[in-house]
Coordinates of C-alpha atoms in Angstrom, one line a residue:
X1 CA -0.2 -0.2 -0.3
X2 CA 2.8 2.2 1.1
X3 CA 4.8 2.3 -2.4
X4 CA 0.8 2.6 -4.0
X5 CA 0.7 6.0 -2.5
X6 CA 4.5 6.5 -3.0
X7 CA 3.9 6.3 -7.2
X8 CA 0.6 8.1 -7.1
X9 CA 2.6 10.5 -5.7
X10 CA 5.0 10.8 -7.7
X11 CA 3.0 10.9 -10.4
X12 CA 0.2 13.3 -9.4
X13 CA -0.2 15.1 -12.9
X14 CA -1.3 11.5 -14.3
X15 CA -2.8 10.6 -11.3
X16 CA -5.4 14.1 -11.4
X17 CA -5.3 13.4 -15.2
X18 CA -6.9 10.1 -14.9
X19 CA -9.1 10.8 -11.9
X20 CA -10.4 13.3 -14.1
X21 CA -11.2 11.7 -17.5
X22 CA -12.8 9.2 -15.0
X23 CA -14.9 11.8 -13.5
X24 CA -15.8 13.8 -16.9
X25 CA -16.9 9.9 -18.1
X26 CA -18.8 9.3 -15.6
X27 CA -21.0 12.5 -15.9
X28 CA -20.8 12.4 -19.9
X29 CA -20.1 9.3 -21.3
X30 CA -19.5 11.4 -24.9
X31 CA -16.8 13.8 -23.6
X32 CA -14.9 10.9 -21.6
X33 CA -14.6 8.8 -24.5
X34 CA -13.2 11.9 -26.6
X35 CA -11.4 12.1 -24.1
X36 CA -9.7 8.9 -24.5
X37 CA -10.0 8.9 -28.2
X38 CA -7.2 11.9 -28.2
X39 CA -4.8 10.3 -25.5
X40 CA -5.2 7.0 -27.8
X41 CA -4.0 9.1 -30.9
X42 CA -1.4 10.9 -28.9
X43 CA 0.2 8.1 -28.3
X44 CA 0.0 6.6 -31.5
X45 CA 1.7 9.7 -33.2
X46 CA 4.1 9.7 -29.9
X47 CA 5.6 5.9 -30.0
X48 CA 7.5 6.4 -33.1
X49 CA 9.1 10.1 -32.5
X50 CA 9.9 8.4 -28.9
X51 CA 11.6 5.4 -31.1
X52 CA 13.1 7.9 -33.3
X53 CA 14.6 9.8 -30.3
X54 CA 16.0 6.8 -28.6
X55 CA 17.9 6.2 -31.4
X56 CA 18.9 9.6 -32.4
X57 CA 20.4 9.6 -28.6
X58 CA 21.7 6.7 -29.1
X59 CA 23.4 7.6 -32.2
X60 CA 24.9 10.8 -31.2
X61 CA 26.3 9.0 -28.0
X62 CA 28.4 6.9 -30.0
X63 CA 29.0 9.5 -32.7
X64 CA 30.7 12.3 -31.0
X65 CA 33.4 10.0 -30.3
X66 CA 34.2 9.1 -33.6
X67 CA 36.2 11.0 -36.2
X68 CA 34.1 11.9 -38.4
X69 CA 32.4 14.1 -36.4
X70 CA 35.6 15.3 -34.8
X71 CA 36.6 16.7 -38.1
X72 CA 32.8 17.9 -38.6
X73 CA 33.5 20.0 -35.4
X74 CA 36.8 21.6 -37.1
X75 CA 37.3 25.1 -37.3
X76 CA 35.5 25.5 -40.7
X77 CA 33.6 28.3 -41.3
X78 CA 32.3 26.8 -44.6
X79 CA 29.0 24.9 -45.6
X80 CA 29.6 21.7 -44.1
X81 CA 30.1 23.6 -40.3
X82 CA 26.9 25.2 -40.8
X83 CA 24.3 22.9 -42.4
X84 CA 26.2 20.2 -39.2
X85 CA 24.9 22.8 -36.7
X86 CA 21.4 22.5 -38.5
X87 CA 21.2 18.7 -38.9
X88 CA 22.1 18.5 -35.3
X89 CA 19.8 21.2 -34.0
X90 CA 16.9 19.5 -36.3
X91 CA 17.4 15.4 -34.9
X92 CA 17.9 16.3 -31.7
X93 CA 15.0 16.1 -29.3
X94 CA 14.2 16.9 -25.6
X95 CA 14.8 20.0 -23.8
X96 CA 17.7 22.6 -24.9
X97 CA 19.4 22.9 -21.3
X98 CA 22.0 20.3 -21.9
X99 CA 22.8 22.2 -25.6
X100 CA 24.9 24.6 -23.7
X101 CA 27.2 22.5 -22.1
X102 CA 27.3 20.4 -25.2
X103 CA 28.1 23.8 -27.1
X104 CA 31.2 24.4 -24.8
X105 CA 32.1 21.2 -25.4
X106 CA 32.0 21.8 -28.9
X107 CA 33.6 25.1 -28.7
X108 CA 36.2 24.0 -27.1
X109 CA 37.0 21.6 -29.7
X110 CA 37.0 24.4 -32.3
X111 CA 33.4 24.8 -33.7
X112 CA 33.0 28.5 -34.5
X113 CA 30.3 30.8 -32.2
X114 CA 28.3 31.1 -35.5
X115 CA 27.9 27.2 -35.8
X116 CA 27.2 26.8 -31.8
X117 CA 24.3 29.7 -32.3
X118 CA 22.7 27.8 -35.3
X119 CA 22.8 24.2 -33.6
X120 CA 20.9 25.8 -30.3
X121 CA 18.5 27.7 -32.4
X122 CA 17.5 25.0 -34.4
X123 CA 17.4 22.6 -31.4
X124 CA 15.1 25.3 -29.9
X125 CA 12.5 26.0 -32.8
X126 CA 13.0 23.3 -35.4
X127 CA 12.4 19.8 -34.5
X128 CA 12.4 16.5 -36.5
X129 CA 11.0 14.7 -34.4
X130 CA 7.6 17.6 -33.6
X131 CA 7.2 18.0 -37.2
X132 CA 3.8 15.6 -37.4
X133 CA 2.9 17.6 -34.7
X134 CA 3.2 20.9 -36.4
X135 CA 1.7 19.6 -39.6
X136 CA -1.4 18.0 -38.4
X137 CA -2.2 21.5 -35.7
X138 CA -0.6 24.0 -38.2
X139 CA -1.2 22.6 -41.6
X140 CA 1.6 21.6 -44.0
X141 CA 1.6 25.0 -46.0
X142 CA 1.9 27.2 -42.2
X143 CA 4.7 24.6 -41.3
X144 CA 6.2 25.2 -44.6
X145 CA 6.7 28.6 -44.6
X146 CA 7.7 28.6 -40.6
X147 CA 10.7 26.4 -41.1
X148 CA 12.0 28.6 -43.9
X149 CA 11.6 31.9 -42.2
X150 CA 13.1 30.7 -38.9
X151 CA 15.8 28.5 -40.6
X152 CA 16.9 32.2 -42.8
X153 CA 16.5 34.3 -39.6
X154 CA 18.5 31.5 -37.4
X155 CA 21.6 31.8 -40.4
X156 CA 21.1 36.0 -39.8
X157 CA 21.2 35.7 -36.2
X158 CA 24.0 33.9 -35.7
X159 CA 25.8 35.6 -37.9
X160 CA 25.3 39.2 -36.2
X161 CA 26.1 37.1 -33.3
X162 CA 29.1 36.5 -34.4
X163 CA 30.2 40.1 -35.5
X164 CA 29.2 41.6 -32.1
X165 CA 31.2 39.0 -30.2
X166 CA 34.0 39.2 -32.3
X167 CA 34.1 42.9 -32.0
X168 CA 33.4 43.2 -28.3
X169 CA 36.4 40.0 -28.1
X170 CA 38.6 43.0 -30.5
X171 CA 37.6 46.0 -28.1
X172 CA 38.3 43.9 -25.0
X173 CA 41.7 42.5 -26.3
X174 CA 42.8 46.5 -27.3
X175 CA 41.6 47.6 -24.0
X176 CA 43.8 44.7 -22.1
X177 CA 46.8 45.7 -24.2
X178 CA 46.7 49.4 -23.5
X179 CA 46.3 48.3 -19.8
X180 CA 49.3 46.0 -20.0
X181 CA 51.8 48.8 -22.1
X182 CA 50.8 51.7 -19.5
X183 CA 51.9 48.8 -16.6
X184 CA 55.2 48.6 -18.4
X185 CA 55.6 52.1 -19.0
X186 CA 55.1 53.0 -15.2

C-alpha cells in the first residue's frame, strides 16, 4: 500500500488527469470517450517519435566519439560546418539545456560561434521529431513557411551574433593590451 501511495505521489499530474477523465466520463460519457480517443491518437503519434528519439540519442552518444564527428566540428567556416549545426539541431529531441554544455564542449574543440548559435537555435525551434504534430496542428503550408523563415532568420542571427562577439572581443583585447602597455611604462 505504501508503494502504491508513493507511486501516486510521484505521478501526481498523471493521477489527477486519470481521475478527472473518469469523473468526466461518469457525468458525460461522450466527452469521456472523446478524451480517451484523443489520448490514444496522441499515443499513436508519440510512440514512433519516442523510438526515433532514443535511436538518435544512442547514435549521438556513440557518434560524438567518432573521427567523422570530430572532423565535422573542426574550425571550419564553410557550408559543411553550418549544415552540421542545422542537421544536429534538427535531429536532437528533448529540452535544450543540455545543449549549452554540449556547445561549450564543441567550442573547446574549435567549432565556430555561428555554428553553435545555429545548432542551439535550431534545437530550440525546429525539431524533426515534432514535425508531424506541427503539420497536424498548423497545416503543411504554414509549417513549410515557418521552417523556411525560421531557418533563414537563424542564419542571419548567427552571423550577427558572431560579428558582435568578435567586435566585443577585439575591443576587450585592445583594452587589455593598452592596460598592459601602461603597466610596462609605469
